[in-house]
Amino acid sequence: MFDLNRRSLLGAGIATSTGTMAAKAHADMLMTSQDSERFWQQVASQFDATREVIHLENGNWGMMPRPVRDAYIAHLDRVNRDTSYYGRRGMGRDMAAVRDRLARVMAVPAEEIAFTRNATEALKALIGGYNQLKPGDVILYANLDYDSMQGAMEGLARKAEAQCVTLTLPQPATRQSLIDAYAEAFNAHPRLKLVLLTHLSHRTGLVLPVREIAALARTRGIDVIVDAAHSWRQLDFDLADLDCDFVGLNGHKWLAAPLGVGILHIRESALQKIDRDISATIEGPETIGQRLGTGTLNGAAFLTVPAALDFDEAIGLPLKAKRLRDLRDRWVHQVADIPQIEVLTPNDPALYGAITSFRLRGNDGPVATDDLARRLLEQHRIFTVARDMGGSRCIRITPALFNTMADMDALARALRAQV
């Protein structure tokens, strides 16, 4: 297990596990220590980040830290060397152990999770397999949801002869205004049967109060599918905290496992609401695996998940989530007085994590926005990404654990110079 050696680094004896309230409280205390930046320098030293740019577009996929990359190479070598000799004799047992470890971390039964290649694959299985609709029923997604998930919801509506409704989320948002927006939509559509909730938006970084909205939906008999592709291991929560039947997640974003690691969650009590994959046999007991048709997975990638969890748990999820918010706050607070910049996430820490986007007030079309992203890269060597907002465009800033406060200061200076 990777050991950050907090005792010698910070002069405090915190365990690498964050499984107790005492450890979480101690983690919060550590973040106020004058030595906390030394700790994060040690964390950052485990990533071989490019030196060509200040890399602030870390939402596509996560960078494996060195111990995780080394574990992946070792697993890849074994899978490549032993092929089906290992695959048919021992890899299934080892993959089951990885699933058990993940289930403990997520605080859900192991029988309720299955491996996929990414969150998109998991969510397509959920949306495409949802079988509770009748002609004339209504399904709903929001304007900030991921593009392919919007497309999947539209495709489900066509297949089931249902109506698909798009909810425009309030901007600026508050926790209560988000809950109220969904409550109004639920009331406006009495035949609403299914809603897609994105826990943390890939467009703006907005975090939905999923548990509260899902509870509201449940009282009306509305099923909820949760896109947790970006929220899992970026925010401090267990999967059980969401209290939802259907969730799709990524392991290769904020856990920083290898590319090709996704996870599907279906509560056992809701399994019958999702059809079996077309390739599944009709014999045997009902399982979550029958809802998927992934074919051969990259076994080495999944076998590396424990190493990624070891690294994450050595830091502690509360500490990690706070660091990511602190990196975000560093640049946001410095540009708050620039009239041309509109930050698209609220300042409520419960409603954002690392990701935050901004747009140019009065000039948020693709020409000006993409030009600014280009100038940030060419003139300041800061790499970001522009995102479509449906009629406008924004620039997404996504720091990672290898980024420094100096990186965020450089972004703030560049924005002040460019706008």
GROMACS .gro file of C-alpha atoms in nm:
model
  419
    1MET     CA    1   0.000   0.000   0.000
    2PHE     CA    2   0.126   0.349  -0.086
    3ASP     CA    3   0.221   0.541   0.230
    4LEU     CA    4   0.237   0.919   0.234
    5ASN     CA    5   0.408   0.902   0.575
    6ARG     CA    6   0.194   1.170   0.734
    7ARG     CA    7   0.355   1.114   1.075
    8SER     CA    8   0.697   1.233   0.965
    9LEU     CA    9   0.564   1.487   0.717
   10LEU     CA   10   0.318   1.665   0.940
   11GLY     CA   11   0.421   1.558   1.285
   12ALA     CA   12   0.081   1.400   1.345
   13GLY     CA   13  -0.021   1.036   1.379
   14ILE     CA   14  -0.322   1.007   1.146
   15ALA     CA   15  -0.412   0.666   1.009
   16THR     CA   16  -0.426   0.619   0.634
   17SER     CA   17  -0.785   0.494   0.662
   18THR     CA   18  -1.065   0.752   0.688
   19GLY     CA   19  -1.315   0.502   0.820
   20THR     CA   20  -1.383   0.678   1.151
   21MET     CA   21  -1.518   1.018   1.246
   22ALA     CA   22  -1.201   1.081   1.447
   23ALA     CA   23  -0.985   1.031   1.139
   24LYS     CA   24  -1.207   1.265   0.935
   25ALA     CA   25  -1.193   1.532   1.202
   26HIS     CA   26  -0.817   1.497   1.221
   27ALA     CA   27  -0.793   1.526   0.843
   28ASP     CA   28  -0.979   1.857   0.858
   29MET     CA   29  -0.739   1.979   1.125
   30LEU     CA   30  -0.439   1.883   0.915
   31MET     CA   31  -0.559   2.102   0.632
   32THR     CA   32  -0.521   2.409   0.855
   33SER     CA   33  -0.163   2.318   0.938
   34GLN     CA   34   0.119   2.537   0.809
   35ASP     CA   35   0.273   2.216   0.676
   36SER     CA   36  -0.022   2.122   0.457
   37GLU     CA   37   0.144   2.252   0.138
   38ARG     CA   38   0.444   2.030   0.207
   39PHE     CA   39   0.205   1.738   0.226
   40TRP     CA   40   0.048   1.827  -0.110
   41GLN     CA   41   0.391   1.870  -0.265
   42GLN     CA   42   0.464   1.512  -0.165
   43VAL     CA   43   0.135   1.399  -0.319
   44ALA     CA   44   0.206   1.594  -0.640
   45SER     CA   45   0.552   1.437  -0.664
   46GLN     CA   46   0.385   1.100  -0.727
   47PHE     CA   47   0.244   1.221  -1.062
   48ASP     CA   48   0.458   1.249  -1.375
   49ALA     CA   49   0.264   1.544  -1.512
   50THR     CA   50   0.359   1.711  -1.839
   51ARG     CA   51   0.585   2.015  -1.808
   52GLU     CA   52   0.477   2.156  -2.144
   53VAL     CA   53   0.170   2.329  -2.000
   54ILE     CA   54  -0.012   2.404  -1.677
   55HIS     CA   55  -0.263   2.122  -1.712
   56LEU     CA   56  -0.607   2.239  -1.599
   57GLU     CA   57  -0.821   2.007  -1.811
   58ASN     CA   58  -0.824   1.698  -1.594
   59GLY     CA   59  -1.190   1.608  -1.638
   60ASN     CA   60  -1.145   1.388  -1.945
   61TRP     CA   61  -0.967   1.116  -1.753
   62GLY     CA   62  -0.744   1.112  -1.448
   63MET     CA   63  -0.368   1.071  -1.440
   64MET     CA   64  -0.248   0.759  -1.262
   65PRO     CA   65   0.000   0.839  -0.984
   66ARG     CA   66   0.325   0.648  -1.007
   67PRO     CA   67   0.237   0.362  -0.767
   68VAL     CA   68  -0.088   0.299  -0.957
   69ARG     CA   69   0.084   0.314  -1.295
   70ASP     CA   70   0.348   0.068  -1.173
   71ALA     CA   71   0.080  -0.170  -1.048
   72TYR     CA   72  -0.100  -0.143  -1.383
   73ILE     CA   73   0.216  -0.228  -1.575
   74ALA     CA   74   0.272  -0.532  -1.352
   75HIS     CA   75  -0.085  -0.654  -1.402
   76LEU     CA   76  -0.065  -0.585  -1.775
   77ASP     CA   77   0.255  -0.789  -1.797
   78ARG     CA   78   0.093  -1.081  -1.619
   79VAL     CA   79  -0.224  -1.076  -1.828
   80ASN     CA   80  -0.017  -1.047  -2.144
   81ARG     CA   81   0.220  -1.326  -2.038
   82ASP     CA   82  -0.028  -1.577  -1.897
   83THR     CA   83  -0.332  -1.491  -2.113
   84SER     CA   84  -0.612  -1.745  -2.074
   85TYR     CA   85  -0.399  -1.972  -1.853
   86TYR     CA   86  -0.453  -1.707  -1.586
   87GLY     CA   87  -0.781  -1.581  -1.728
   88ARG     CA   88  -0.957  -1.917  -1.698
   89ARG     CA   89  -0.797  -2.031  -1.373
   90GLY     CA   90  -0.750  -1.738  -1.139
   91MET     CA   91  -0.843  -1.400  -1.281
   92GLY     CA   92  -1.214  -1.443  -1.206
   93ARG     CA   93  -1.135  -1.495  -0.839
   94ASP     CA   94  -0.907  -1.190  -0.835
   95MET     CA   95  -1.166  -0.975  -1.013
   96ALA     CA   96  -1.428  -1.084  -0.757
   97ALA     CA   97  -1.194  -0.969  -0.480
   98VAL     CA   98  -1.164  -0.629  -0.651
   99ARG     CA   99  -1.542  -0.606  -0.671
  100ASP     CA  100  -1.569  -0.692  -0.300
  101ARG     CA  101  -1.321  -0.418  -0.214
  102LEU     CA  102  -1.510  -0.165  -0.425
  103ALA     CA  103  -1.839  -0.264  -0.264
  104ARG     CA  104  -1.696  -0.205   0.084
  105VAL     CA  105  -1.569   0.138  -0.020
  106MET     CA  106  -1.904   0.225  -0.179
  107ALA     CA  107  -2.099   0.087   0.118
  108VAL     CA  108  -2.325  -0.130  -0.102
  109PRO     CA  109  -2.354  -0.509  -0.145
  110ALA     CA  110  -2.108  -0.661  -0.391
  111GLU     CA  111  -2.398  -0.823  -0.579
  112GLU     CA  112  -2.525  -0.475  -0.667
  113ILE     CA  113  -2.221  -0.360  -0.867
  114ALA     CA  114  -2.069  -0.477  -1.195
  115PHE     CA  115  -1.771  -0.370  -1.404
  116THR     CA  116  -1.812  -0.169  -1.723
  117ARG     CA  117  -1.565   0.008  -1.946
  118ASN     CA  118  -1.687   0.355  -1.847
  119ALA     CA  119  -1.982   0.539  -1.695
  120THR     CA  120  -2.136   0.595  -2.039
  121GLU     CA  121  -2.163   0.220  -2.092
  122ALA     CA  122  -2.316   0.175  -1.747
  123LEU     CA  123  -2.569   0.454  -1.798
  124LYS     CA  124  -2.664   0.334  -2.147
  125ALA     CA  125  -2.741  -0.007  -1.998
  126LEU     CA  126  -2.964   0.159  -1.738
  127ILE     CA  127  -3.142   0.402  -1.969
  128GLY     CA  128  -3.171   0.168  -2.265
  129GLY     CA  129  -3.285  -0.120  -2.049
  130TYR     CA  130  -3.542   0.070  -1.843
  131ASN     CA  131  -3.872  -0.115  -1.896
  132GLN     CA  132  -4.133   0.070  -1.690
  133LEU     CA  133  -4.262   0.310  -1.958
  134LYS     CA  134  -4.594   0.304  -2.141
  135PRO     CA  135  -4.689   0.518  -2.443
  136GLY     CA  136  -4.759   0.873  -2.327
  137ASP     CA  137  -4.542   0.853  -2.015
  138VAL     CA  138  -4.284   1.127  -1.952
  139ILE     CA  139  -3.909   1.113  -1.884
  140LEU     CA  140  -3.690   1.408  -1.788
  141TYR     CA  141  -3.329   1.521  -1.810
  142ALA     CA  142  -3.156   1.856  -1.746
  143ASN     CA  143  -2.972   2.093  -1.975
  144LEU     CA  144  -2.642   2.030  -1.793
  145ASP     CA  145  -2.653   1.652  -1.834
  146TYR     CA  146  -2.390   1.477  -2.044
  147ASP     CA  147  -2.461   1.490  -2.418
  148SER     CA  148  -2.469   1.116  -2.483
  149MET     CA  149  -2.695   1.063  -2.181
  150GLN     CA  150  -2.934   1.324  -2.318
  151GLY     CA  151  -2.925   1.132  -2.645
  152ALA     CA  152  -2.993   0.804  -2.464
  153MET     CA  153  -3.296   0.956  -2.290
  154GLU     CA  154  -3.428   1.083  -2.623
  155GLY     CA  155  -3.373   0.739  -2.773
  156LEU     CA  156  -3.559   0.572  -2.486
  157ALA     CA  157  -3.851   0.810  -2.537
  158ARG     CA  158  -3.871   0.721  -2.906
  159LYS     CA  159  -3.855   0.350  -2.834
  160ALA     CA  160  -4.125   0.364  -2.566
  161GLU     CA  161  -4.342   0.627  -2.739
  162ALA     CA  162  -4.292   0.850  -2.437
  163GLN     CA  163  -4.243   1.225  -2.407
  164CYS     CA  164  -3.896   1.356  -2.323
  165VAL     CA  165  -3.879   1.685  -2.128
  166THR     CA  166  -3.568   1.900  -2.075
  167LEU     CA  167  -3.533   2.094  -1.750
  168THR     CA  168  -3.325   2.413  -1.757
  169LEU     CA  169  -3.154   2.440  -1.419
  170PRO     CA  170  -3.152   2.775  -1.239
  171GLN     CA  171  -2.850   2.999  -1.289
  172PRO     CA  172  -2.725   3.111  -1.045
  173ALA     CA  173  -2.831   2.810  -0.840
  174THR     CA  174  -2.882   2.742  -0.473
  175ARG     CA  175  -2.946   2.410  -0.306
  176GLN     CA  176  -3.311   2.500  -0.251
  177SER     CA  177  -3.365   2.643  -0.599
  178LEU     CA  178  -3.239   2.318  -0.750
  179ILE     CA  179  -3.473   2.109  -0.535
  180ASP     CA  180  -3.759   2.346  -0.617
  181ALA     CA  181  -3.687   2.326  -0.993
  182TYR     CA  182  -3.721   1.948  -0.988
  183ALA     CA  183  -4.026   1.962  -0.762
  184GLU     CA  184  -4.198   2.200  -1.006
  185ALA     CA  185  -4.113   1.972  -1.297
  186PHE     CA  186  -4.247   1.670  -1.109
  187ASN     CA  187  -4.571   1.855  -1.035
  188ALA     CA  188  -4.605   1.977  -1.393
  189HIS     CA  189  -4.585   1.627  -1.540
  190PRO     CA  190  -4.810   1.380  -1.355
  191ARG     CA  191  -4.708   1.098  -1.593
  192LEU     CA  192  -4.338   1.145  -1.524
  193LYS     CA  193  -4.180   0.803  -1.466
  194LEU     CA  194  -3.803   0.848  -1.497
  195VAL     CA  195  -3.555   1.129  -1.429
  196LEU     CA  196  -3.183   1.145  -1.501
  197LEU     CA  197  -2.978   1.327  -1.235
  198THR     CA  198  -2.616   1.424  -1.293
  199HIS     CA  199  -2.452   1.442  -0.953
  200LEU     CA  200  -2.169   1.670  -1.073
  201SER     CA  201  -2.202   1.838  -1.411
  202HIS     CA  202  -1.919   1.794  -1.659
  203ARG     CA  203  -2.015   2.133  -1.808
  204THR     CA  204  -2.004   2.365  -1.507
  205GLY     CA  205  -1.916   2.153  -1.204
  206LEU     CA  206  -2.255   2.215  -1.043
  207VAL     CA  207  -2.336   1.953  -0.778
  208LEU     CA  208  -2.699   1.850  -0.741
  209PRO     CA  209  -2.850   1.759  -0.403
  210VAL     CA  210  -2.923   1.414  -0.544
  211ARG     CA  211  -3.039   1.248  -0.224
  212GLU     CA  212  -3.305   1.513  -0.160
  213ILE     CA  213  -3.428   1.522  -0.520
  214ALA     CA  214  -3.437   1.142  -0.539
  215ALA     CA  215  -3.637   1.124  -0.215
  216LEU     CA  216  -3.884   1.371  -0.363
  217ALA     CA  217  -3.909   1.161  -0.679
  218ARG     CA  218  -3.965   0.844  -0.478
  219THR     CA  219  -4.274   0.988  -0.309
  220ARG     CA  220  -4.423   1.038  -0.657
  221GLY     CA  221  -4.329   0.694  -0.790
  222ILE     CA  222  -4.059   0.839  -1.018
  223ASP     CA  223  -3.746   0.632  -1.079
  224VAL     CA  224  -3.406   0.803  -1.076
  225ILE     CA  225  -3.093   0.718  -1.274
  226VAL     CA  226  -2.780   0.893  -1.141
  227ASP     CA  227  -2.478   0.991  -1.349
  228ALA     CA  228  -2.195   0.991  -1.095
  229ALA     CA  229  -1.916   0.981  -1.353
  230HIS     CA  230  -1.748   1.292  -1.214
  231SER     CA  231  -1.861   1.298  -0.855
  232TRP     CA  232  -1.727   0.964  -0.729
  233ARG     CA  233  -1.392   1.021  -0.554
  234GLN     CA  234  -1.399   1.392  -0.643
  235LEU     CA  235  -1.654   1.458  -0.368
  236ASP     CA  236  -1.661   1.311  -0.019
  237PHE     CA  237  -1.948   1.061  -0.021
  238ASP     CA  238  -2.029   0.692  -0.029
  239LEU     CA  239  -2.250   0.550  -0.301
  240ALA     CA  240  -2.499   0.452  -0.032
  241ASP     CA  241  -2.527   0.823   0.062
  242LEU     CA  242  -2.712   0.890  -0.263
  243ASP     CA  243  -2.985   0.640  -0.170
  244CYS     CA  244  -3.064   0.568  -0.538
  245ASP     CA  245  -3.150   0.249  -0.726
  246PHE     CA  246  -2.950   0.309  -1.045
  247VAL     CA  247  -2.603   0.470  -1.074
  248GLY     CA  248  -2.327   0.478  -1.336
  249LEU     CA  249  -1.972   0.567  -1.229
  250ASN     CA  250  -1.618   0.604  -1.359
  251GLY     CA  251  -1.301   0.478  -1.197
  252HIS     CA  252  -1.064   0.634  -1.449
  253LYS     CA  253  -1.153   0.993  -1.367
  254TRP     CA  254  -1.118   1.087  -1.000
  255LEU     CA  255  -1.004   0.755  -0.858
  256ALA     CA  256  -0.726   0.772  -1.119
  257ALA     CA  257  -0.749   0.405  -1.206
  258PRO     CA  258  -0.643   0.306  -1.561
  259LEU     CA  259  -0.856   0.400  -1.858
  260GLY     CA  260  -1.140   0.156  -1.914
  261VAL     CA  261  -1.270   0.126  -1.557
  262GLY     CA  262  -1.640   0.193  -1.508
  263ILE     CA  263  -1.897   0.067  -1.259
  264LEU     CA  264  -2.268  -0.007  -1.274
  265HIS     CA  265  -2.486  -0.008  -0.962
  266ILE     CA  266  -2.839  -0.150  -0.947
  267ARG     CA  267  -3.016  -0.216  -0.620
  268GLU     CA  268  -3.131  -0.576  -0.601
  269SER     CA  269  -3.487  -0.463  -0.526
  270ALA     CA  270  -3.495  -0.265  -0.854
  271LEU     CA  271  -3.319  -0.517  -1.079
  272GLN     CA  272  -3.636  -0.618  -1.265
  273LYS     CA  273  -3.687  -0.261  -1.387
  274ILE     CA  274  -3.385  -0.298  -1.616
  275ASP     CA  275  -3.406  -0.548  -1.902
  276ARG     CA  276  -3.138  -0.807  -1.958
  277ASP     CA  277  -2.888  -0.728  -2.227
  278ILE     CA  278  -2.990  -0.869  -2.564
  279SER     CA  279  -2.697  -1.111  -2.546
  280ALA     CA  280  -2.788  -1.251  -2.201
  281THR     CA  281  -2.915  -1.607  -2.174
  282ILE     CA  282  -3.257  -1.672  -2.022
  283GLU     CA  283  -3.128  -1.944  -1.790
  284GLY     CA  284  -2.990  -1.896  -1.444
  285PRO     CA  285  -3.055  -1.655  -1.158
  286GLU     CA  286  -3.120  -1.286  -1.210
  287THR     CA  287  -2.798  -1.087  -1.170
  288ILE     CA  288  -2.673  -0.738  -1.246
  289GLY     CA  289  -2.425  -0.887  -1.492
  290GLN     CA  290  -2.710  -0.994  -1.717
  291ARG     CA  291  -2.788  -0.625  -1.775
  292LEU     CA  292  -2.454  -0.578  -1.950
  293GLY     CA  293  -2.298  -0.700  -2.272
  294THR     CA  294  -1.945  -0.566  -2.243
  295GLY     CA  295  -1.761  -0.867  -2.380
  296THR     CA  296  -1.395  -0.899  -2.280
  297LEU     CA  297  -1.284  -0.633  -2.033
  298ASN     CA  298  -0.930  -0.506  -1.975
  299GLY     CA  299  -0.860  -0.727  -1.676
  300ALA     CA  300  -0.532  -0.553  -1.595
  301ALA     CA  301  -0.714  -0.221  -1.554
  302PHE     CA  302  -0.962  -0.361  -1.303
  303LEU     CA  303  -0.694  -0.553  -1.114
  304THR     CA  304  -0.520  -0.217  -1.062
  305VAL     CA  305  -0.822  -0.067  -0.882
  306PRO     CA  306  -0.699  -0.176  -0.535
  307ALA     CA  307  -0.373   0.014  -0.591
  308ALA     CA  308  -0.574   0.324  -0.687
  309LEU     CA  309  -0.787   0.284  -0.375
  310ASP     CA  310  -0.474   0.242  -0.163
  311PHE     CA  311  -0.335   0.571  -0.294
  312ASP     CA  312  -0.666   0.751  -0.245
  313GLU     CA  313  -0.716   0.614   0.105
  314ALA     CA  314  -0.361   0.703   0.205
  315ILE     CA  315  -0.458   1.065   0.144
  316GLY     CA  316  -0.812   1.034   0.281
  317LEU     CA  317  -1.121   1.128   0.084
  318PRO     CA  318  -1.224   1.425   0.307
  319LEU     CA  319  -0.874   1.569   0.272
  320LYS     CA  320  -0.864   1.509  -0.103
  321ALA     CA  321  -1.209   1.660  -0.165
  322LYS     CA  322  -1.117   1.970   0.036
  323ARG     CA  323  -0.790   2.012  -0.151
  324LEU     CA  324  -0.970   2.002  -0.484
  325ARG     CA  325  -1.218   2.265  -0.363
  326ASP     CA  326  -0.930   2.477  -0.231
  327LEU     CA  327  -0.758   2.470  -0.570
  328ARG     CA  328  -1.085   2.579  -0.729
  329ASP     CA  329  -1.137   2.855  -0.473
  330ARG     CA  330  -0.786   2.990  -0.527
  331TRP     CA  331  -0.853   3.105  -0.883
  332VAL     CA  332  -1.225   3.178  -0.848
  333HIS     CA  333  -1.179   3.422  -0.562
  334GLN     CA  334  -0.908   3.609  -0.752
  335VAL     CA  335  -1.127   3.673  -1.058
  336ALA     CA  336  -1.450   3.750  -0.871
  337ASP     CA  337  -1.410   4.123  -0.931
  338ILE     CA  338  -1.357   4.096  -1.309
  339PRO     CA  339  -1.686   4.219  -1.465
  340GLN     CA  340  -1.644   4.020  -1.787
  341ILE     CA  341  -1.617   3.684  -1.608
  342GLU     CA  342  -1.927   3.500  -1.488
  343VAL     CA  343  -1.842   3.199  -1.273
  344LEU     CA  344  -2.101   2.928  -1.330
  345THR     CA  345  -2.095   2.748  -0.997
  346PRO     CA  346  -2.223   2.895  -0.669
  347ASN     CA  347  -1.989   2.967  -0.379
  348ASP     CA  348  -2.170   2.712  -0.163
  349PRO     CA  349  -1.907   2.436  -0.103
  350ALA     CA  350  -2.185   2.177  -0.109
  351LEU     CA  351  -2.253   2.265  -0.474
  352TYR     CA  352  -1.906   2.232  -0.628
  353GLY     CA  353  -1.587   2.029  -0.620
  354ALA     CA  354  -1.279   2.072  -0.839
  355ILE     CA  355  -1.457   2.156  -1.164
  356THR     CA  356  -1.577   2.511  -1.222
  357SER     CA  357  -1.657   2.685  -1.550
  358PHE     CA  358  -1.692   3.049  -1.644
  359ARG     CA  359  -1.831   3.238  -1.940
  360LEU     CA  360  -1.773   3.584  -2.082
  361ARG     CA  361  -2.059   3.816  -1.995
  362GLY     CA  362  -2.219   3.952  -2.308
  363ASN     CA  363  -1.979   3.766  -2.535
  364ASP     CA  364  -2.024   3.396  -2.459
  365GLY     CA  365  -2.051   3.262  -2.813
  366PRO     CA  366  -1.811   3.004  -2.955
  367VAL     CA  367  -1.586   3.255  -3.136
  368ALA     CA  368  -1.487   3.462  -2.831
  369THR     CA  369  -1.486   3.168  -2.590
  370ASP     CA  370  -1.275   2.938  -2.805
  371ASP     CA  371  -1.039   3.228  -2.881
  372LEU     CA  372  -0.984   3.288  -2.511
  373ALA     CA  373  -0.907   2.920  -2.453
  374ARG     CA  374  -0.660   2.938  -2.743
  375ARG     CA  375  -0.488   3.248  -2.601
  376LEU     CA  376  -0.462   3.091  -2.257
  377LEU     CA  377  -0.276   2.802  -2.416
  378GLU     CA  378  -0.062   2.986  -2.669
  379GLN     CA  379   0.030   3.292  -2.462
  380HIS     CA  380   0.027   3.151  -2.108
  381ARG     CA  381   0.077   2.776  -2.159
  382ILE     CA  382  -0.243   2.702  -1.964
  383PHE     CA  383  -0.449   2.416  -2.103
  384THR     CA  384  -0.828   2.431  -2.054
  385VAL     CA  385  -1.131   2.322  -2.255
  386ALA     CA  386  -1.437   2.504  -2.392
  387ARG     CA  387  -1.777   2.350  -2.327
  388ASP     CA  388  -2.113   2.402  -2.498
  389MET     CA  389  -2.392   2.535  -2.277
  390GLY     CA  390  -2.676   2.514  -2.528
  391GLY     CA  391  -2.685   2.860  -2.681
  392SER     CA  392  -2.370   2.980  -2.508
  393ARG     CA  393  -2.022   2.850  -2.439
  394CYS     CA  394  -1.801   2.835  -2.131
  395ILE     CA  395  -1.444   2.746  -2.036
  396ARG     CA  396  -1.403   2.460  -1.791
  397ILE     CA  397  -1.122   2.467  -1.536
  398THR     CA  398  -1.041   2.131  -1.378
  399PRO     CA  399  -0.744   2.110  -1.139
  400ALA     CA  400  -0.607   1.778  -1.013
  401LEU     CA  401  -0.396   1.671  -0.717
  402PHE     CA  402  -0.072   1.738  -0.905
  403ASN     CA  403  -0.167   2.104  -0.953
  404THR     CA  404  -0.034   2.368  -0.715
  405MET     CA  405  -0.167   2.693  -0.576
  406ALA     CA  406   0.091   2.862  -0.800
  407ASP     CA  407  -0.082   2.705  -1.101
  408MET     CA  408  -0.412   2.856  -0.993
  409ASP     CA  409  -0.248   3.196  -0.936
  410ALA     CA  410  -0.105   3.179  -1.288
  411LEU     CA  411  -0.454   3.113  -1.428
  412ALA     CA  412  -0.597   3.410  -1.238
  413ARG     CA  413  -0.321   3.640  -1.368
  414ALA     CA  414  -0.372   3.516  -1.724
  415LEU     CA  415  -0.747   3.577  -1.710
  416ARG     CA  416  -0.696   3.925  -1.574
  417ALA     CA  417  -0.453   3.996  -1.857
  418GLN     CA  418  -0.674   3.852  -2.132
  419VAL     CA  419  -1.020   3.985  -2.050
   0.00000   0.00000   0.00000
